[in-house]
CSV table of C-alpha atoms and ligand atoms in Angstrom, one decimal:
chain,number,residue,atom,x,y,z
A,1,MET,CA,-217.1,107.4,30.7
A,2,ASN,CA,-216.9,105.5,27.4
A,3,LYS,CA,-219.6,103.0,28.6
A,4,ARG,CA,-222.2,105.8,28.5
A,5,PRO,CA,-224.3,105.9,25.3
A,6,ILE,CA,-223.1,107.9,22.4
A,7,TYR,CA,-224.7,111.3,22.7
A,8,LEU,CA,-226.5,112.4,19.6
A,9,ASP,CA,-228.9,114.9,21.0
A,10,TYR,CA,-226.9,118.1,20.7
A,11,ALA,CA,-229.9,120.1,19.6
A,12,ALA,CA,-231.3,119.5,23.1
A,13,THR,CA,-228.1,120.6,24.8
A,14,THR,CA,-224.3,120.4,24.5
A,15,PRO,CA,-221.7,119.7,27.1
A,16,VAL,CA,-219.7,122.7,28.3
A,17,ASP,CA,-216.4,123.1,26.4
A,18,PRO,CA,-213.6,122.5,28.9
A,19,ARG,CA,-212.0,125.8,27.9
A,20,VAL,CA,-215.3,127.5,28.7
A,21,ALA,CA,-215.7,125.6,31.9
A,22,GLU,CA,-212.3,126.7,33.1
A,23,LEU,CA,-213.2,130.3,32.5
A,24,VAL,CA,-216.5,129.9,34.2
A,25,MET,CA,-214.7,128.4,37.2
A,26,PHE,CA,-212.3,131.4,37.3
A,27,TYR,CA,-215.2,133.9,37.5
A,28,MET,CA,-216.9,131.8,40.2
A,29,VAL,CA,-213.9,131.3,42.4
A,30,GLU,CA,-211.3,134.0,41.7
A,31,GLU,CA,-213.0,137.0,40.1
A,32,PHE,CA,-216.3,136.7,41.8
A,33,GLY,CA,-217.2,140.4,42.0
A,34,ASN,CA,-220.5,142.0,41.2
A,35,ALA,CA,-220.4,143.9,37.9
A,36,SER,CA,-222.6,146.6,39.4
A,37,SER,CA,-220.2,147.3,42.3
A,38,HIS,CA,-218.1,150.2,40.9
A,39,THR,CA,-216.4,151.2,44.1
A,40,HIS,CA,-213.7,148.5,44.1
A,41,GLU,CA,-211.5,146.3,41.9
A,42,TYR,CA,-213.6,143.2,42.3
A,43,GLY,CA,-216.6,144.9,40.7
A,44,LEU,CA,-214.6,146.6,38.0
A,45,LYS,CA,-213.0,143.3,37.0
A,46,ALA,CA,-216.4,141.7,36.7
A,47,LEU,CA,-217.7,144.6,34.7
A,48,LYS,CA,-214.7,144.2,32.4
A,49,ALA,CA,-215.5,140.6,31.9
A,50,VAL,CA,-219.2,141.4,31.1
A,51,ASN,CA,-218.1,144.0,28.6
A,52,GLN,CA,-215.7,141.7,26.9
A,53,ALA,CA,-218.4,139.0,26.6
A,54,LYS,CA,-220.8,141.6,25.0
A,55,GLU,CA,-218.1,142.2,22.4
A,56,GLN,CA,-217.7,138.5,21.8
A,57,VAL,CA,-221.4,137.9,21.4
A,58,ALA,CA,-221.9,141.0,19.3
A,59,SER,CA,-219.2,140.0,16.9
A,60,VAL,CA,-221.0,136.8,15.9
A,61,VAL,CA,-223.8,138.8,14.4
A,62,GLU,CA,-221.9,142.0,13.7
A,63,CYS,CA,-223.9,144.2,16.0
A,64,LYS,CA,-222.7,146.8,18.5
A,65,SER,CA,-221.7,145.5,22.0
A,66,ASP,CA,-224.3,147.8,23.7
A,67,GLU,CA,-227.0,146.0,21.7
A,68,VAL,CA,-226.5,142.7,23.6
A,69,LEU,CA,-228.8,142.1,26.6
A,70,PHE,CA,-228.0,139.0,28.7
A,71,THR,CA,-230.9,136.7,29.7
A,72,SER,CA,-231.2,133.2,31.2
A,73,GLY,CA,-231.6,131.7,27.7
A,74,ALA,CA,-233.6,131.7,24.5
A,75,THR,CA,-236.9,131.0,26.3
A,76,GLU,CA,-236.6,134.3,28.3
A,77,SER,CA,-235.3,136.2,25.2
A,78,ASN,CA,-238.3,135.0,23.1
A,79,ASN,CA,-240.7,136.0,25.9
A,80,MET,CA,-239.1,139.5,26.2
A,81,ALA,CA,-239.1,140.1,22.4
A,82,ILE,CA,-242.8,139.3,22.2
A,83,LEU,CA,-244.4,140.2,25.6
A,84,GLY,CA,-242.1,143.2,25.9
A,85,LEU,CA,-243.9,144.9,23.0
A,86,THR,CA,-247.3,144.9,24.7
A,87,ASP,CA,-247.3,148.6,25.8
A,88,TYR,CA,-245.9,149.8,22.6
A,89,GLY,CA,-248.5,147.9,20.6
A,90,ASN,CA,-251.3,149.2,22.8
A,91,ASN,CA,-250.1,152.8,22.6
A,92,THR,CA,-249.6,152.8,18.8
A,93,GLY,CA,-252.6,150.6,17.9
A,94,LYS,CA,-250.4,148.1,16.2
A,95,LYS,CA,-251.9,144.9,17.4
A,96,HIS,CA,-251.1,142.4,14.7
A,97,ILE,CA,-248.3,139.8,15.0
A,98,ILE,CA,-247.0,137.4,12.4
A,99,SER,CA,-245.2,134.2,13.3
A,100,THR,CA,-245.0,130.6,12.0
A,101,GLN,CA,-246.7,127.3,12.9
A,102,ILE,CA,-243.3,125.7,13.4
A,103,GLU,CA,-241.9,127.9,16.2
A,104,HIS,CA,-240.6,126.6,19.5
A,105,LYS,CA,-243.0,126.6,22.4
A,106,SER,CA,-241.2,129.5,23.9
A,107,VAL,CA,-242.5,131.6,21.0
A,108,LEU,CA,-245.9,130.0,20.6
A,109,GLU,CA,-246.8,130.3,24.2
A,110,PRO,CA,-246.0,134.0,24.6
A,111,LEU,CA,-248.0,134.5,21.4
A,112,LYS,CA,-251.0,132.8,23.0
A,113,GLU,CA,-250.6,135.2,25.9
A,114,MET,CA,-250.5,138.2,23.5
A,115,GLU,CA,-253.8,136.9,22.1
A,116,LYS,CA,-255.3,137.0,25.6
A,117,ARG,CA,-254.0,140.6,25.8
A,118,GLY,CA,-256.1,141.5,22.7
A,119,PHE,CA,-253.5,141.1,19.9
A,120,GLN,CA,-254.2,139.3,16.7
A,121,VAL,CA,-251.7,136.6,15.8
A,122,THR,CA,-251.3,135.1,12.3
A,123,LEU,CA,-249.3,131.8,12.2
A,124,LEU,CA,-247.9,131.1,8.8
A,125,PRO,CA,-247.7,127.5,7.6
A,126,PRO,CA,-244.4,126.2,6.2
A,127,ASN,CA,-244.2,124.6,2.7
A,128,GLU,CA,-243.8,120.9,2.3
A,129,LYS,CA,-240.1,121.3,2.5
A,130,GLY,CA,-240.2,122.8,6.0
A,131,TRP,CA,-239.6,126.5,5.4
A,132,VAL,CA,-241.9,129.5,5.3
A,133,GLU,CA,-242.1,131.1,2.0
A,134,PRO,CA,-241.3,134.9,2.0
A,135,GLU,CA,-244.3,135.4,-0.3
A,136,THR,CA,-246.6,133.9,2.3
A,137,LEU,CA,-245.3,136.5,4.7
A,138,ARG,CA,-245.6,139.4,2.3
A,139,LYS,CA,-249.3,138.5,1.9
A,140,ALA,CA,-249.9,138.4,5.6
A,141,LEU,CA,-248.4,141.9,6.4
A,142,LYS,CA,-250.9,144.5,7.4
A,143,PRO,CA,-250.6,148.2,8.2
A,144,ASP,CA,-251.0,147.5,11.9
A,145,THR,CA,-248.4,144.6,12.0
A,146,LEU,CA,-246.3,145.2,15.1
A,147,LEU,CA,-244.0,142.2,15.0
A,148,ILE,CA,-242.8,139.4,12.8
A,149,SER,CA,-241.2,136.5,14.6
A,150,VAL,CA,-239.7,133.7,12.4
A,151,MET,CA,-237.2,131.3,13.8
A,152,HIS,CA,-233.7,131.0,12.3
A,153,VAL,CA,-233.3,127.2,12.4
A,154,ASN,CA,-236.0,124.8,13.3
A,155,ASN,CA,-235.1,122.6,16.3
A,156,GLU,CA,-236.9,119.5,15.2
A,157,ILE,CA,-236.0,119.2,11.5
A,158,GLY,CA,-233.0,121.5,11.3
A,159,ILE,CA,-234.4,123.4,8.4
A,160,ILE,CA,-232.9,126.9,8.0
A,161,GLN,CA,-235.6,129.5,7.4
A,162,PRO,CA,-235.0,132.1,4.6
A,163,ILE,CA,-234.0,135.0,6.9
A,164,ASP,CA,-232.4,137.1,4.2
A,165,GLU,CA,-235.4,136.9,1.9
A,166,ILE,CA,-237.7,137.7,4.8
A,167,CYS,CA,-235.6,140.8,5.5
A,168,GLU,CA,-236.0,141.8,1.9
A,169,VAL,CA,-239.8,141.5,2.1
A,170,LEU,CA,-239.7,143.6,5.3
A,171,LYS,CA,-237.3,146.3,4.0
A,172,ASP,CA,-240.0,149.0,3.7
A,173,SER,CA,-242.0,147.8,6.7
A,174,GLU,CA,-241.9,149.5,10.1
A,175,ALA,CA,-242.7,146.3,11.9
A,176,PHE,CA,-240.1,144.7,14.2
A,177,PHE,CA,-238.5,141.5,13.1
A,178,HIS,CA,-237.4,139.0,15.7
A,179,THR,CA,-235.7,135.7,15.1
A,180,ASP,CA,-235.3,132.8,17.5
A,181,ALA,CA,-231.7,131.8,16.8
A,182,ALA,CA,-231.4,129.3,19.6
A,183,GLN,CA,-230.3,126.6,17.1
A,184,GLY,CA,-228.5,128.7,14.5
A,185,PHE,CA,-226.4,131.3,16.5
A,186,GLY,CA,-222.8,130.4,16.1
A,187,LYS,CA,-223.6,127.7,13.5
A,188,ASP,CA,-225.2,129.4,10.5
A,189,LEU,CA,-223.3,132.7,10.7
A,190,GLU,CA,-224.3,134.9,7.7
A,191,PRO,CA,-228.0,135.5,7.9
A,192,LEU,CA,-227.9,136.8,11.5
A,193,LYS,CA,-225.7,139.7,10.3
A,194,ASN,CA,-228.5,141.2,8.3
A,195,LYS,CA,-229.2,144.6,9.7
A,196,ARG,CA,-233.0,144.3,9.1
A,197,ILE,CA,-233.2,141.9,12.0
A,198,ASP,CA,-234.2,143.9,15.1
A,199,MET,CA,-234.1,141.1,17.7
A,200,ILE,CA,-232.2,137.9,17.9
A,201,SER,CA,-232.6,135.3,20.7
A,202,VAL,CA,-229.5,133.4,21.7
A,203,SER,CA,-229.0,130.3,23.9
A,204,GLY,CA,-225.7,129.4,25.4
A,205,HIS,CA,-226.2,125.7,26.0
A,206,LYS,CA,-226.5,124.9,22.3
A,207,ILE,CA,-222.9,126.2,21.7
A,208,PHE,CA,-220.9,124.6,24.6
A,209,ALA,CA,-221.7,127.4,27.1
A,210,PRO,CA,-223.5,126.5,30.4
A,211,LYS,CA,-227.2,126.2,30.7
A,212,GLY,CA,-229.0,129.2,32.1
A,213,ILE,CA,-227.4,131.9,30.0
A,214,GLY,CA,-228.4,133.5,26.7
A,215,ALA,CA,-228.9,136.8,25.1
A,216,LEU,CA,-231.4,139.0,23.3
A,217,ILE,CA,-229.7,141.1,20.7
A,218,LEU,CA,-231.6,144.4,20.3
A,219,ARG,CA,-230.3,146.1,17.2
A,220,ARG,CA,-230.8,149.8,16.7
A,221,ARG,CA,-232.7,150.8,13.6
A,222,LYS,CA,-231.6,154.3,12.7
A,223,ILE,CA,-231.0,155.4,16.3
A,224,LYS,CA,-233.7,153.5,18.1
A,225,LYS,CA,-233.7,150.0,19.7
A,226,PRO,CA,-237.0,148.1,19.8
A,227,PRO,CA,-239.1,149.7,22.5
A,228,LEU,CA,-239.4,146.8,24.9
A,229,GLN,CA,-240.8,147.1,28.4
A,230,PRO,CA,-239.1,145.1,31.1
A,231,LEU,CA,-240.6,141.8,32.3
A,232,VAL,CA,-238.6,141.8,35.5
A,233,PHE,CA,-238.1,144.8,37.9
A,234,GLY,CA,-235.5,145.4,40.5
A,235,GLY,CA,-232.0,146.8,40.7
A,236,GLN,CA,-232.2,148.4,37.2
A,237,GLN,CA,-229.3,146.5,35.7
A,238,GLN,CA,-228.9,146.3,31.9
A,239,GLY,CA,-230.5,149.7,31.3
A,240,ARG,CA,-233.5,148.8,33.5
A,241,LEU,CA,-234.6,146.3,30.9
A,242,ARG,CA,-233.6,143.2,32.8
A,243,SER,CA,-232.9,143.6,36.5
A,244,GLY,CA,-230.9,141.2,38.5
A,245,THR,CA,-227.2,140.7,39.4
A,246,LEU,CA,-225.4,139.7,36.3
A,247,PRO,CA,-224.1,136.1,36.4
A,248,THR,CA,-220.5,137.1,35.4
A,249,GLN,CA,-219.3,133.5,35.2
A,250,LEU,CA,-222.1,132.4,32.8
A,251,ILE,CA,-221.7,135.6,30.8
A,252,ALA,CA,-218.0,135.1,30.4
A,253,GLY,CA,-218.7,131.5,29.4
A,254,LEU,CA,-221.2,132.6,26.7
A,255,GLY,CA,-218.7,135.2,25.5
A,256,LEU,CA,-215.9,132.6,25.0
A,257,ALA,CA,-218.2,130.0,23.5
A,258,SER,CA,-219.4,132.6,21.0
A,259,GLU,CA,-215.9,133.5,20.0
A,260,LEU,CA,-215.0,129.9,19.6
A,261,SER,CA,-218.1,129.2,17.5
A,262,VAL,CA,-216.7,131.7,14.9
A,263,LYS,CA,-213.1,130.7,15.2
A,264,GLU,CA,-213.9,127.0,14.8
A,265,TYR,CA,-216.8,127.4,12.5
A,266,LEU,CA,-215.4,125.7,9.4
A,267,GLN,CA,-213.7,122.9,11.4
A,268,ARG,CA,-217.0,122.1,13.2
A,269,LYS,CA,-219.1,122.4,10.0
A,270,GLU,CA,-216.8,120.0,8.0
A,271,ALA,CA,-216.7,117.5,10.9
A,272,CYS,CA,-220.5,117.5,11.2
A,273,LEU,CA,-221.2,117.1,7.5
A,274,LYS,CA,-218.8,114.2,7.4
A,275,HIS,CA,-220.6,112.7,10.5
A,276,LYS,CA,-224.0,113.2,8.9
A,277,GLN,CA,-222.9,111.2,5.8
A,278,GLU,CA,-221.4,108.4,7.9
A,279,LEU,CA,-224.5,108.3,10.1
A,280,PHE,CA,-226.7,108.1,7.1
A,281,ASP,CA,-224.7,105.3,5.6
A,282,ALA,CA,-225.0,103.5,8.9
A,283,LEU,CA,-228.8,103.9,9.0
A,284,GLU,CA,-229.4,102.9,5.4
A,285,LEU,CA,-230.8,99.6,6.6
A,286,PHE,CA,-233.8,101.4,7.9
A,287,LYS,CA,-234.4,103.5,4.8
A,288,PRO,CA,-234.5,106.8,6.6
A,289,GLN,CA,-236.5,109.6,4.8
A,290,ILE,CA,-235.2,113.0,5.6
A,291,VAL,CA,-237.9,115.5,6.6
A,292,GLY,CA,-237.6,118.8,4.8
A,293,ASP,CA,-235.4,120.4,2.3
A,294,THR,CA,-231.9,118.8,2.4
A,295,GLN,CA,-230.5,121.9,0.7
A,296,ARG,CA,-231.6,124.0,3.7
A,297,GLN,CA,-230.8,121.6,6.5
A,298,ILE,CA,-228.3,122.9,9.1
A,299,PHE,CA,-225.2,120.7,9.3
A,300,ASN,CA,-225.7,119.4,12.8
A,301,ILE,CA,-229.4,118.4,12.9
A,302,CYS,CA,-231.2,115.7,10.9
A,303,GLY,CA,-234.8,114.9,11.3
A,304,PHE,CA,-236.1,111.8,9.5
A,305,LEU,CA,-238.8,109.2,9.4
A,306,LEU,CA,-238.1,105.5,9.6
A,307,PRO,CA,-240.8,103.9,7.5
A,308,THR,CA,-240.4,100.5,9.0
A,309,ILE,CA,-240.1,101.1,12.7
A,310,ARG,CA,-241.7,103.3,15.4
A,311,SER,CA,-239.3,105.8,16.8
A,312,GLU,CA,-240.1,104.8,20.4
A,313,ALA,CA,-239.1,101.2,19.7
A,314,PHE,CA,-235.9,102.3,17.9
A,315,ILE,CA,-235.0,104.6,20.8
A,316,LEU,CA,-235.6,101.8,23.3
A,317,ALA,CA,-233.6,99.3,21.3
A,318,VAL,CA,-230.5,101.5,21.1
A,319,LYS,CA,-230.8,103.4,24.4
A,320,ASP,CA,-227.8,101.7,26.1
A,321,ARG,CA,-225.6,102.6,23.1
A,322,ILE,CA,-227.0,105.8,21.6
A,323,ALA,CA,-228.8,108.8,23.1
A,324,ILE,CA,-231.2,110.2,20.5
A,325,SER,CA,-234.6,111.7,20.6
A,326,ASN,CA,-237.9,111.9,18.7
A,327,GLY,CA,-238.1,115.7,18.9
A,328,SER,CA,-237.8,118.7,21.1
A,329,ALA,CA,-237.0,118.1,24.8
A,330,CYS,CA,-239.5,120.9,25.5
A,331,ASN,CA,-242.3,118.8,24.1
A,332,SER,CA,-241.4,115.5,25.6
A,333,ARG,CA,-243.1,115.9,29.0
A,334,ASP,CA,-246.6,115.9,27.7
A,335,ASN,CA,-245.9,113.6,24.7
A,336,LEU,CA,-247.7,116.1,22.4
A,337,ARG,CA,-248.1,115.4,18.7
A,338,ASN,CA,-245.2,116.9,16.7
A,339,HIS,CA,-246.6,120.3,15.7
A,340,VAL,CA,-243.8,120.8,13.1
A,341,LEU,CA,-244.6,117.6,11.2
A,342,GLU,CA,-248.3,118.4,11.5
A,343,ALA,CA,-247.7,121.9,10.0
A,344,MET,CA,-245.9,120.2,7.1
A,345,ASN,CA,-248.9,117.9,6.6
A,346,ILE,CA,-246.7,114.9,7.3
A,347,ASP,CA,-248.7,112.0,8.7
A,348,ASP,CA,-246.8,111.5,11.9
A,349,LYS,CA,-247.1,107.8,12.7
A,350,GLY,CA,-244.7,108.0,15.6
A,351,ASN,CA,-241.7,107.2,13.4
A,352,PHE,CA,-239.9,110.5,13.5
A,353,LEU,CA,-236.4,110.7,14.9
A,354,ARG,CA,-234.0,113.6,15.4
A,355,ILE,CA,-230.3,113.1,15.5
A,356,SER,CA,-228.1,116.0,16.3
A,357,PHE,CA,-224.4,116.4,16.8
A,358,PHE,CA,-222.0,119.3,17.1
A,359,VAL,CA,-218.5,118.2,17.6
A,360,GLU,CA,-215.9,120.4,19.3
A,361,GLY,CA,-212.8,121.5,17.5
A,362,ASP,CA,-210.8,118.9,19.4
A,363,SER,CA,-209.6,116.1,17.1
A,364,LYS,CA,-209.8,113.5,19.9
A,365,ILE,CA,-213.5,114.1,20.2
A,366,ILE,CA,-213.9,114.0,16.4
A,367,ASN,CA,-212.1,110.6,16.3
A,368,LEU,CA,-214.1,109.3,19.2
A,369,THR,CA,-217.3,110.3,17.5
A,370,LYS,CA,-216.2,108.6,14.3
A,371,SER,CA,-215.5,105.4,16.1
A,372,TYR,CA,-219.0,105.7,17.7
A,373,PHE,CA,-220.4,105.8,14.2
A,374,SER,CA,-218.7,102.6,13.3
A,375,ASN,CA,-220.1,101.1,16.5
A,376,LEU,CA,-223.5,102.2,15.4
A,377,LYS,CA,-223.0,100.4,12.1
A,378,ALA,CA,-222.1,97.2,13.9
A,379,LEU,CA,-225.1,97.5,16.2
A,380,LEU,CA,-227.5,97.7,13.3
B,401,PMP,N1,-235.9,128.0,20.7
B,401,PMP,C1,-235.5,126.9,20.1
B,401,PMP,C2,-235.6,126.8,18.6
B,401,PMP,C3,-234.9,125.9,20.9
B,401,PMP,O1,-234.4,124.8,20.2
B,401,PMP,C4,-234.8,126.1,22.3
B,401,PMP,C5,-234.1,125.0,23.1
B,401,PMP,N2,-234.8,123.7,23.0
B,401,PMP,C6,-235.3,127.2,22.8
B,401,PMP,C7,-235.8,128.2,22.0
B,401,PMP,C8,-235.2,127.5,24.3
B,401,PMP,O2,-233.9,127.8,24.7
B,401,PMP,P1,-233.4,127.8,26.2
B,401,PMP,O3,-233.2,126.4,26.6
B,401,PMP,O4,-232.1,128.5,26.1
B,401,PMP,O5,-234.4,128.5,27.0
């Protein structure tokens, strides 16, 4: 195990927390019932687990448990939040959508689809510090704006977007506000509690739950939830909005992982901040230049440029010892230019690196990670 490279790509995915894995196993092997089978104990126990997980997810963002919809991950949640408003937009004549140039592809691609469906999309640029100014958003609002979708934490550079300020700008607007919180849910806790946010996309595998599970929070404004249409039809589970047998084991896993993310928040944050410092000391030799506003960077992601070396060469040189990336795993297949750096007017000469870590509460893991950092120092 220890011979494997040090994993510093937690923004791409995290391992499953052993406590979560144990629970997942329990709901696969022991309590395997179908939560929609209400005629016997097996089904009822599964339903109970699903309801408990809803409470656990809801409490992270302080919403009601019936405002949690389970999905396969943030990609699906983002698609639902955007494409799911098609009929409502057509019926009301609200056909303008605002988002940003630095969103994840799972927001940008459904937005392209909305354009094909006759909607008008405005993509706001970030400032040179990597965040979208609320004032830029205010200027882009129109009477027929249907939806505003601004991510919570950018996955490439880790910059936290000004969610509270955006909510303030939107306080008198009827438009729906969605945030892709794949990187921030369970890590940057306060902003997502803002009641002005109508929809929040959550991904399990960024917080030590398994891959293939996520959620879309659909908050009621007054008494109404956002009027989404389903993208998948079938057995009418989850209020007909997302049919398909509920994966109880994954849902229970997401529930526990969510609860732990709050319980262990401070411990994790402190450990990550310490690691960030140690890492930076270790990398000093290469004179890393952090991309974006350090005051607004989430504690577990760091995007930087290495002025003297190309990132591919660096990744190759350290690959047996350290697993890092030069950006989103969702872009790496087609080796596209980094659209986030481009939007920030940074001349991407192929020297961008992203390091991300998110230690578990376990002190053994923290110590191991620390010793990895000293190894890194020796290596350089
Ligand atoms: N949005 C952001 C900001 C992400 O970082 C990711 C994961 N790379 C996603 C969406 C997609 O999440 P999932 O893997 O759960 O579909």
